[in-house]
Tab-separated table of C-alpha atoms in Angstrom:
chain	number	residue	atom	x	y	z
A	1	UNK	CA	28.774	76.698	-53.895
A	2	UNK	CA	29.526	73.645	-53.260
A	3	UNK	CA	31.540	72.068	-56.581
A	4	UNK	CA	29.459	69.226	-57.774
A	5	UNK	CA	31.723	66.710	-60.108
A	6	UNK	CA	30.204	65.716	-63.622
A	7	UNK	CA	32.413	62.542	-63.612
A	8	UNK	CA	31.111	59.190	-61.623
A	9	UNK	CA	33.352	58.112	-59.742
A	10	UNK	CA	34.940	54.615	-60.324
A	11	UNK	CA	34.129	52.920	-57.477
A	12	UNK	CA	35.207	48.698	-57.489
A	13	UNK	CA	37.050	45.989	-54.631
A	14	UNK	CA	40.216	44.073	-54.670
A	15	UNK	CA	37.681	39.937	-55.181
A	16	UNK	CA	35.152	41.353	-57.333
A	17	UNK	CA	36.026	39.892	-60.599
A	18	UNK	CA	35.915	36.963	-58.778
A	19	UNK	CA	33.126	37.593	-56.761
A	20	UNK	CA	30.726	37.904	-59.646
A	21	UNK	CA	32.676	39.686	-62.715
A	22	UNK	CA	30.849	38.400	-66.500
A	23	UNK	CA	32.457	35.199	-66.217
A	24	UNK	CA	30.741	34.641	-63.203
A	25	UNK	CA	27.325	36.460	-63.967
A	26	UNK	CA	26.922	34.762	-67.134
A	27	UNK	CA	27.663	30.849	-65.825
A	28	UNK	CA	24.570	31.867	-63.134
A	29	UNK	CA	22.347	34.019	-65.602
A	30	UNK	CA	22.483	30.634	-67.920
A	31	UNK	CA	22.261	28.131	-65.131
A	32	UNK	CA	18.844	29.501	-64.468
A	33	UNK	CA	17.825	30.040	-67.912
A	34	UNK	CA	18.373	26.222	-68.568
A	35	UNK	CA	17.308	24.947	-64.403
A	36	UNK	CA	13.903	27.171	-65.723
A	37	UNK	CA	13.473	24.698	-69.049
A	38	UNK	CA	14.106	21.796	-67.317
A	39	UNK	CA	11.776	22.400	-64.275
A	40	UNK	CA	8.724	24.022	-67.158
A	41	UNK	CA	9.582	21.221	-70.125
A	42	UNK	CA	11.997	18.853	-69.915
A	43	UNK	CA	11.410	16.593	-67.062
A	44	UNK	CA	14.588	14.372	-67.392
A	45	UNK	CA	17.711	17.033	-66.727
A	46	UNK	CA	15.531	18.017	-63.873
A	47	UNK	CA	17.291	16.159	-61.388
A	48	UNK	CA	21.279	17.058	-63.097
A	49	UNK	CA	19.823	21.088	-62.971
A	50	UNK	CA	18.646	20.932	-59.137
A	51	UNK	CA	21.683	19.832	-58.620
A	52	UNK	CA	24.028	22.253	-60.945
A	53	UNK	CA	22.345	24.832	-58.544
A	54	UNK	CA	22.746	23.238	-55.155
A	55	UNK	CA	26.410	23.347	-55.940
A	56	UNK	CA	27.009	27.713	-57.636
A	57	UNK	CA	25.020	28.498	-54.323
A	58	UNK	CA	27.045	26.495	-51.778
A	59	UNK	CA	30.105	28.492	-53.670
A	60	UNK	CA	28.428	31.751	-52.806
A	61	UNK	CA	27.878	30.754	-49.070
A	62	UNK	CA	31.210	29.136	-48.675
A	63	UNK	CA	32.398	32.935	-50.535
A	64	UNK	CA	29.738	34.440	-48.136
A	65	UNK	CA	30.619	33.115	-44.622
A	66	UNK	CA	34.276	32.750	-45.056
A	67	UNK	CA	35.042	36.515	-46.403
A	68	UNK	CA	32.727	38.085	-43.820
A	69	UNK	CA	34.985	35.873	-40.934
A	70	UNK	CA	38.012	37.520	-42.493
A	71	UNK	CA	37.261	40.942	-43.542
A	72	UNK	CA	37.935	40.215	-47.220
A	73	UNK	CA	34.233	40.985	-48.467
A	74	UNK	CA	33.501	44.058	-48.691
A	75	UNK	CA	29.374	46.123	-48.594
A	76	UNK	CA	29.215	45.561	-52.654
A	77	UNK	CA	30.100	42.112	-52.736
A	78	UNK	CA	27.776	40.987	-50.480
A	79	UNK	CA	25.266	42.704	-51.653
A	80	UNK	CA	25.608	41.167	-55.245
A	81	UNK	CA	26.395	37.725	-53.556
A	82	UNK	CA	23.049	38.065	-51.232
A	83	UNK	CA	21.345	39.378	-55.267
A	84	UNK	CA	22.612	36.140	-57.222
A	85	UNK	CA	22.032	33.484	-54.247
A	86	UNK	CA	17.952	34.859	-53.590
A	87	UNK	CA	17.738	34.159	-57.808
A	88	UNK	CA	18.596	30.914	-56.540
A	89	UNK	CA	16.127	30.108	-53.951
A	90	UNK	CA	12.983	32.308	-54.923
A	91	UNK	CA	13.668	31.703	-58.761
A	92	UNK	CA	14.723	27.781	-59.103
A	93	UNK	CA	14.672	25.606	-55.984
A	94	UNK	CA	12.720	23.167	-55.408
A	95	UNK	CA	12.256	21.130	-52.080
A	96	UNK	CA	9.796	19.775	-52.911
A	97	UNK	CA	9.711	20.258	-56.861
A	98	UNK	CA	6.059	21.977	-56.894
A	99	UNK	CA	7.732	23.868	-59.270
A	100	UNK	CA	8.828	21.239	-61.710
A	101	UNK	CA	6.384	19.325	-64.237
A	102	UNK	CA	7.596	16.018	-62.101
A	103	UNK	CA	3.942	16.590	-60.937
A	104	UNK	CA	1.614	17.457	-63.668
A	105	UNK	CA	3.551	14.003	-65.834
A	106	UNK	CA	3.119	11.763	-62.852
A	107	UNK	CA	0.299	13.351	-60.529
A	108	UNK	CA	0.632	13.306	-56.766
A	109	UNK	CA	2.863	10.226	-57.141
A	110	UNK	CA	5.697	12.115	-58.391
A	111	UNK	CA	6.553	12.834	-54.816
A	112	UNK	CA	9.147	9.713	-54.909
A	113	UNK	CA	11.172	11.946	-57.325
A	114	UNK	CA	12.760	14.266	-53.708
A	115	UNK	CA	12.794	12.967	-49.853
A	116	UNK	CA	16.783	11.646	-50.522
A	117	UNK	CA	20.010	13.282	-50.747
A	118	UNK	CA	18.953	16.593	-53.217
A	119	UNK	CA	16.084	17.701	-51.344
A	120	UNK	CA	17.860	18.169	-47.953
A	121	UNK	CA	20.580	19.299	-49.425
A	122	UNK	CA	18.757	21.968	-51.027
A	123	UNK	CA	17.284	22.846	-47.518
A	124	UNK	CA	20.311	23.243	-45.571
A	125	UNK	CA	22.140	25.592	-48.212
A	126	UNK	CA	18.643	27.550	-48.592
A	127	UNK	CA	18.692	27.564	-44.764
A	128	UNK	CA	22.075	28.657	-44.003
A	129	UNK	CA	21.520	31.240	-47.161
A	130	UNK	CA	18.654	32.513	-45.186
A	131	UNK	CA	20.302	32.948	-41.759
A	132	UNK	CA	23.595	34.855	-43.805
A	133	UNK	CA	21.062	36.943	-44.933
A	134	UNK	CA	19.215	37.752	-41.895
A	135	UNK	CA	23.339	38.953	-40.706
A	136	UNK	CA	23.490	41.064	-43.596
A	137	UNK	CA	20.974	43.132	-43.839
A	138	UNK	CA	20.779	43.492	-39.079
A	139	UNK	CA	24.528	44.083	-39.630
A	140	UNK	CA	26.602	44.431	-42.369
A	141	UNK	CA	24.833	47.153	-44.133
A	142	UNK	CA	25.805	49.539	-41.360
A	143	UNK	CA	28.940	49.400	-40.513
A	144	UNK	CA	29.454	45.133	-40.244
A	145	UNK	CA	31.863	45.158	-43.160
A	146	UNK	CA	33.529	47.287	-44.971
A	147	UNK	CA	32.335	50.447	-47.272
A	148	UNK	CA	34.238	51.046	-50.088
A	149	UNK	CA	35.757	53.660	-50.750
A	150	UNK	CA	35.994	54.065	-46.598
A	151	UNK	CA	39.295	54.755	-44.538
A	152	UNK	CA	39.406	51.016	-43.736
A	153	UNK	CA	39.909	49.667	-47.064
A	154	UNK	CA	43.935	48.406	-46.156
A	155	UNK	CA	45.961	45.410	-46.715
A	156	UNK	CA	44.261	43.054	-49.091
A	157	UNK	CA	41.213	45.556	-49.711
A	158	UNK	CA	43.686	47.992	-50.900
A	159	UNK	CA	43.148	48.957	-54.882
A	160	UNK	CA	44.947	51.297	-57.253
A	161	UNK	CA	43.794	54.072	-57.987
A	162	UNK	CA	41.913	54.685	-54.253
A	163	UNK	CA	38.341	54.555	-54.335
A	164	UNK	CA	37.001	58.230	-53.435
A	165	UNK	CA	34.407	58.505	-50.635
A	166	UNK	CA	31.360	59.065	-52.777
A	167	UNK	CA	31.743	55.151	-52.875
A	168	UNK	CA	30.842	54.516	-49.445
A	169	UNK	CA	27.178	54.847	-49.876
A	170	UNK	CA	25.416	51.690	-51.149
A	171	UNK	CA	22.820	50.798	-53.528
A	172	UNK	CA	20.203	49.179	-54.659
A	173	UNK	CA	17.206	48.328	-57.078
A	174	UNK	CA	13.797	48.181	-56.108
A	175	UNK	CA	12.162	49.518	-59.113
A	176	UNK	CA	14.448	52.205	-59.527
A	177	UNK	CA	17.476	53.627	-57.214
A	178	UNK	CA	17.629	52.877	-53.222
A	179	UNK	CA	20.445	52.981	-50.323
A	180	UNK	CA	20.828	49.504	-49.172
A	181	UNK	CA	20.268	51.384	-45.599
A	182	UNK	CA	16.868	52.610	-46.076
A	183	UNK	CA	13.894	51.337	-46.096
A	184	UNK	CA	14.578	48.359	-48.271
A	185	UNK	CA	16.856	47.135	-45.104
A	186	UNK	CA	13.493	45.680	-43.204
A	187	UNK	CA	12.243	44.662	-46.045
A	188	UNK	CA	14.394	42.540	-46.511
A	189	UNK	CA	14.873	41.867	-42.879
A	190	UNK	CA	11.082	40.430	-42.883
A	191	UNK	CA	12.274	38.206	-45.670
A	192	UNK	CA	14.930	36.667	-44.455
A	193	UNK	CA	13.315	36.362	-40.878
A	194	UNK	CA	9.932	34.854	-42.987
A	195	UNK	CA	12.581	32.231	-45.204
A	196	UNK	CA	14.628	31.525	-42.111
A	197	UNK	CA	11.001	29.844	-40.379
A	198	UNK	CA	10.317	28.903	-43.366
A	199	UNK	CA	13.442	26.826	-44.301
A	200	UNK	CA	13.861	26.417	-40.466
A	201	UNK	CA	10.575	24.943	-39.591
A	202	UNK	CA	11.064	22.460	-42.782
A	203	UNK	CA	14.351	21.021	-41.440
A	204	UNK	CA	11.963	20.146	-37.788
A	205	UNK	CA	10.504	18.778	-39.545
A	206	UNK	CA	12.865	16.511	-41.121
A	207	UNK	CA	14.178	14.650	-38.451
A	208	UNK	CA	10.862	12.709	-38.533
A	209	UNK	CA	12.089	11.342	-41.091
A	210	UNK	CA	15.298	10.990	-40.132
A	211	UNK	CA	14.264	8.846	-36.768
A	212	UNK	CA	12.373	7.001	-39.082
A	213	UNK	CA	14.676	6.037	-41.278
A	214	UNK	CA	17.220	4.418	-38.978
A	215	UNK	CA	14.114	3.491	-36.894
A	216	UNK	CA	14.077	1.502	-40.462
A	217	UNK	CA	17.583	0.592	-41.483
A	218	UNK	CA	18.006	-1.293	-37.048
A	219	UNK	CA	14.692	-3.535	-37.550
A	220	UNK	CA	16.185	-4.453	-41.152
A	221	UNK	CA	19.463	-5.136	-39.605
A	222	UNK	CA	18.037	-7.529	-36.696
A	223	UNK	CA	15.826	-9.686	-39.015
A	224	UNK	CA	19.292	-9.412	-41.547
A	225	UNK	CA	17.694	-8.343	-44.875
A	226	UNK	CA	20.550	-6.563	-46.233
A	227	UNK	CA	18.900	-6.294	-49.908
A	228	UNK	CA	15.754	-4.471	-48.335
A	229	UNK	CA	15.924	-0.466	-49.292
A	230	UNK	CA	15.598	1.709	-46.509
A	231	UNK	CA	14.109	4.318	-48.224
A	232	UNK	CA	10.346	5.977	-46.781
A	233	UNK	CA	6.995	6.479	-48.183
A	234	UNK	CA	6.635	10.298	-48.567
A	235	UNK	CA	3.621	11.686	-50.009
A	236	UNK	CA	1.904	15.200	-50.537
A	237	UNK	CA	-1.386	16.141	-49.776
A	238	UNK	CA	-2.763	18.041	-52.703
A	239	UNK	CA	-4.629	17.278	-55.611
A	240	UNK	CA	-3.796	16.734	-58.800
A	241	UNK	CA	-5.469	20.031	-59.878
A	242	UNK	CA	-3.867	22.196	-57.688
A	243	UNK	CA	-0.585	20.281	-58.341
A	244	UNK	CA	-1.148	21.977	-61.965
A	245	UNK	CA	-2.167	24.999	-60.787
A	246	UNK	CA	0.713	25.706	-58.445
A	247	UNK	CA	2.689	25.244	-61.188
A	248	UNK	CA	1.601	26.729	-64.111
A	249	UNK	CA	1.550	29.987	-61.914
A	250	UNK	CA	5.016	29.107	-60.723
A	251	UNK	CA	5.867	28.524	-64.233
A	252	UNK	CA	5.063	31.643	-64.588
A	253	UNK	CA	6.279	33.521	-61.723
A	254	UNK	CA	9.921	32.897	-62.005
A	255	UNK	CA	10.837	32.816	-65.202
A	256	UNK	CA	9.874	37.279	-64.478
A	257	UNK	CA	11.498	36.608	-60.814
A	258	UNK	CA	14.504	35.412	-62.503
A	259	UNK	CA	14.440	38.410	-64.734
A	260	UNK	CA	13.864	40.392	-62.366
A	261	UNK	CA	16.767	39.537	-60.191
A	262	UNK	CA	19.164	39.807	-63.051
A	263	UNK	CA	17.818	43.386	-63.332
A	264	UNK	CA	18.217	43.948	-59.717
A	265	UNK	CA	22.325	42.917	-60.172
A	266	UNK	CA	22.671	44.371	-63.202
A	267	UNK	CA	21.390	47.943	-61.686
A	268	UNK	CA	23.053	47.233	-58.658
A	269	UNK	CA	26.267	47.666	-59.983
A	270	UNK	CA	25.562	50.488	-62.511
A	271	UNK	CA	24.470	52.487	-59.417
A	272	UNK	CA	27.566	51.652	-56.957
A	273	UNK	CA	29.679	52.167	-60.329
A	274	UNK	CA	31.197	49.046	-59.965
A	275	UNK	CA	32.866	49.383	-63.260
A	276	UNK	CA	35.597	46.685	-62.968
A	277	UNK	CA	32.800	44.230	-63.421
A	278	UNK	CA	30.937	46.084	-66.220
A	279	UNK	CA	33.534	47.467	-68.418
A	280	UNK	CA	36.171	45.188	-68.237
A	281	UNK	CA	39.535	46.799	-66.820
A	282	UNK	CA	42.458	45.891	-66.212
A	283	UNK	CA	41.694	43.585	-63.006
A	284	UNK	CA	38.370	43.212	-64.174
A	285	UNK	CA	36.974	40.911	-66.182
A	286	UNK	CA	39.244	38.718	-68.163
A	287	UNK	CA	37.064	35.906	-68.907
A	288	UNK	CA	40.330	33.659	-69.874
A	289	UNK	CA	41.388	33.011	-65.999
A	290	UNK	CA	39.272	29.861	-63.821
A	291	UNK	CA	37.460	31.874	-61.982
A	292	UNK	CA	35.463	33.649	-64.624
A	293	UNK	CA	35.667	30.891	-67.099
A	294	UNK	CA	35.195	27.301	-65.147
A	295	UNK	CA	31.644	29.410	-64.541
A	296	UNK	CA	30.484	30.833	-67.058
A	297	UNK	CA	31.918	27.047	-68.899
A	298	UNK	CA	29.283	25.335	-67.454
A	299	UNK	CA	26.327	27.458	-67.755
A	300	UNK	CA	27.229	27.154	-70.977
A	301	UNK	CA	27.037	24.241	-72.163
A	302	UNK	CA	24.674	22.951	-69.780
A	303	UNK	CA	22.088	25.809	-71.183
A	304	UNK	CA	22.889	24.073	-75.498
A	305	UNK	CA	22.344	20.561	-73.679
A	306	UNK	CA	19.296	21.380	-72.591
A	307	UNK	CA	18.252	23.433	-75.791
A	308	UNK	CA	19.060	20.860	-77.886
A	309	UNK	CA	17.257	18.040	-75.323
A	310	UNK	CA	14.212	20.165	-75.377
A	311	UNK	CA	14.327	20.178	-79.788
A	312	UNK	CA	15.170	16.710	-80.032
A	313	UNK	CA	12.088	16.127	-77.437
A	314	UNK	CA	9.997	18.254	-79.877
A	315	UNK	CA	10.995	16.488	-83.032
A	316	UNK	CA	10.860	12.771	-81.670
A	317	UNK	CA	9.160	12.561	-78.325
A	318	UNK	CA	10.153	8.377	-78.828
A	319	UNK	CA	13.598	9.340	-79.236
A	320	UNK	CA	15.208	8.697	-76.381
A	321	UNK	CA	18.080	6.585	-76.386
A	322	UNK	CA	21.600	8.078	-77.147
A	323	UNK	CA	21.947	5.889	-80.586
A	324	UNK	CA	19.890	3.577	-82.244
A	325	UNK	CA	19.406	0.026	-81.338
A	326	UNK	CA	20.335	-3.329	-83.463
A	327	UNK	CA	17.073	-3.643	-84.563
A	328	UNK	CA	14.940	-0.196	-85.884
A	329	UNK	CA	11.573	0.238	-87.273
A	330	UNK	CA	10.944	2.675	-88.810
A	331	UNK	CA	7.190	4.847	-88.019
A	332	UNK	CA	5.235	5.520	-91.269
A	333	UNK	CA	5.551	8.992	-92.416
A	334	UNK	CA	2.381	11.880	-92.470
A	335	UNK	CA	1.581	14.442	-94.788
A	336	UNK	CA	4.119	17.006	-93.453
A	337	UNK	CA	1.528	20.652	-92.990
A	338	UNK	CA	2.375	24.391	-92.314
A	339	UNK	CA	2.452	23.716	-87.947
A	340	UNK	CA	4.496	20.661	-88.035
A	341	UNK	CA	7.836	22.111	-89.976
A	342	UNK	CA	9.702	21.161	-87.197
A	343	UNK	CA	8.869	17.755	-87.947
A	344	UNK	CA	10.686	17.911	-91.368
A	345	UNK	CA	14.006	17.355	-89.400
A	346	UNK	CA	12.661	14.839	-87.866
A	347	UNK	CA	13.737	10.858	-89.177
A	348	UNK	CA	9.655	9.879	-87.158
A	349	UNK	CA	7.402	12.289	-88.634
A	350	UNK	CA	4.327	10.337	-86.543
A	351	UNK	CA	4.283	11.199	-82.846
A	352	UNK	CA	2.561	9.347	-80.512
A	353	UNK	CA	0.357	10.584	-77.221
A	354	UNK	CA	1.777	10.037	-74.410
A	355	UNK	CA	0.187	11.606	-72.272
A	356	UNK	CA	-1.514	10.383	-68.556
A	357	UNK	CA	-4.441	11.484	-68.481
A	358	UNK	CA	-5.380	12.112	-64.189
A	359	UNK	CA	-8.348	12.769	-62.191
A	360	UNK	CA	-8.647	16.299	-61.331
A	361	UNK	CA	-9.596	15.044	-57.401
A	362	UNK	CA	-6.609	12.929	-57.690
A	363	UNK	CA	-4.472	12.943	-53.878
A	364	UNK	CA	-1.837	10.149	-53.172
A	365	UNK	CA	-3.749	7.306	-51.035
A	366	UNK	CA	-2.624	7.778	-47.614
A	367	UNK	CA	-4.051	11.818	-47.986
A	368	UNK	CA	-7.183	10.406	-49.193
A	369	UNK	CA	-9.182	11.476	-46.135
A	370	UNK	CA	-7.826	13.750	-44.383
A	371	UNK	CA	-9.708	17.427	-43.943
A	372	UNK	CA	-7.696	20.354	-45.812
A	373	UNK	CA	-5.774	21.419	-43.644
A	374	UNK	CA	-3.879	18.354	-42.576
A	375	UNK	CA	-3.386	17.684	-46.259
A	376	UNK	CA	-1.926	21.350	-46.615
A	377	UNK	CA	0.211	20.908	-44.025
A	378	UNK	CA	1.319	17.682	-45.331
A	379	UNK	CA	2.209	19.198	-48.693
A	380	UNK	CA	3.915	21.736	-47.336
A	381	UNK	CA	6.246	19.389	-44.953
A	382	UNK	CA	5.979	15.667	-46.787
A	383	UNK	CA	7.699	14.503	-43.724
A	384	UNK	CA	4.628	14.271	-41.712
A	385	UNK	CA	2.918	11.951	-43.563
A	386	UNK	CA	5.189	9.390	-42.329
A	387	UNK	CA	3.624	9.772	-38.906
A	388	UNK	CA	0.110	7.970	-37.988
A	389	UNK	CA	-2.131	10.687	-37.610
A	390	UNK	CA	-0.984	12.221	-40.795
A	391	UNK	CA	-1.993	9.753	-43.633
A	392	UNK	CA	-5.306	7.658	-43.991
A	393	UNK	CA	-5.158	4.097	-45.322
A	394	UNK	CA	-6.933	2.670	-47.460
A	395	UNK	CA	-9.896	1.712	-46.473
A	396	UNK	CA	-11.464	-1.896	-48.297
A	397	UNK	CA	-15.018	-1.873	-49.822
A	398	UNK	CA	-18.357	-4.566	-48.904
A	399	UNK	CA	-16.948	-8.271	-50.664
A	400	UNK	CA	-13.544	-6.395	-51.877
A	401	UNK	CA	-9.996	-7.823	-51.453
A	402	UNK	CA	-7.060	-5.175	-51.506
A	403	UNK	CA	-3.848	-5.611	-52.008
A	404	UNK	CA	-1.917	-2.214	-50.804
A	405	UNK	CA	1.765	-1.645	-49.332
A	406	UNK	CA	1.180	-0.489	-45.457
A	407	UNK	CA	5.313	1.733	-44.510
A	408	UNK	CA	3.462	2.242	-41.693
A	409	UNK	CA	7.138	3.531	-39.446
A	410	UNK	CA	8.906	3.484	-42.724
A	411	UNK	CA	8.691	-0.737	-42.858
A	412	UNK	CA	7.403	-2.082	-46.070
A	413	UNK	CA	5.606	-4.930	-45.877
A	414	UNK	CA	2.331	-6.884	-47.552
A	415	UNK	CA	-0.681	-7.009	-46.334
A	416	UNK	CA	-4.120	-9.065	-47.943
A	417	UNK	CA	-7.383	-7.604	-46.180
A	418	UNK	CA	-11.011	-9.608	-46.735
A	419	UNK	CA	-14.182	-8.160	-45.970
A	420	UNK	CA	-15.195	-10.472	-42.301
A	421	UNK	CA	-18.866	-9.432	-43.306
A	422	UNK	CA	-19.139	-11.865	-46.022
A	423	UNK	CA	-18.937	-16.135	-45.490
A	424	UNK	CA	-16.254	-17.141	-46.175
A	425	UNK	CA	-15.463	-19.503	-49.192
A	426	UNK	CA	-16.453	-23.267	-49.867
A	427	UNK	CA	-12.872	-25.105	-47.575
A	428	UNK	CA	-12.323	-22.060	-45.971
A	429	UNK	CA	-12.738	-20.572	-41.906
A	430	UNK	CA	-13.593	-17.898	-40.976
A	431	UNK	CA	-10.766	-16.327	-39.367
A	432	UNK	CA	-10.831	-15.798	-35.331
A	433	UNK	CA	-12.865	-19.528	-35.751
A	434	UNK	CA	-9.450	-21.581	-35.775
A	435	UNK	CA	-10.336	-23.244	-32.800
A	436	UNK	CA	-13.986	-24.247	-33.428
């Protein structure tokens, strides 16, 4: 009869603490929470949180690619790093900001906050992570990377004491303990393939903006208009009501996904008996070392800052400056009620309403007359909005004079449109009759 050990083997890899030690994981979890709070409650911190997320995910991507190519990464290492990356891509990242409250506060025009360097950086990193993920689930879990406890753990992969051969079976979490090389592998292959198509199509569409911007730069250079901006005018095809529904839905789904991602990572570590990063062995969770202390402090201080700003914004929404101006006029106070207990700590108890009401059917003027399928395509690929076919120029009603900005071919010009059916005013001549 086979003797089954009554204890779980200890499985560890040589660089587990550097990849996903306790300090690294806590720093990433705190960054997720910071970004979620900023996206849902504090629009002023969205940009900074997005940059922090991009840096963290880029670090994970470089580690996965470099260490896989030099055979320094083992299967369990790649699994945990992929799960950490998934938390960023599906929980906090936002290419065009639909998961942020910018559109709730500013309507469809909030797209002006996106479309620059940050948007394209997040797009490229997300696509690269998806491509690596497809390679990992196709090849790495079936022998492309070294399995923990296998005979290939030699050289830089050697650990002391050596891992048991039982550690070679890789497990992950899907509401239960499942083998990573089983049916869940097919699921992740499909997900990564879909992400490559989604982000790849977006990257391909972004080349339109690159061409338009270069064209605009050349024209401005020829006209010697050195001070004019080269930024482009993008539009989203979604109505305000649709943007609001998307934000409220994603606010719930993102929170649930971040909780699931944290559970996915911790359960996967436990299922694979990665004790070195779970119970602090000698070469495990040394939080005083820079490899773990740096991400931990970045995540901690970022979370503390955003929590402080949220409390301050609730106490006194108008108090946005870091220090008082030279002349400060305190607002008149009001009777304190139980529901306003937080305001007791505020220097200004009067809360003025700064909420702007938007028409639920409001849509960007460039997409106002487009059919729904074109609007939704532009919502997914806003780069298309700079093409003539995908935008609807504002119309002038009879007898009205309208001043608007046309952004055709990326150039911003001022126009005055006048309805020609109206008779000219005294002293004016009709257009087209200059020769009479």
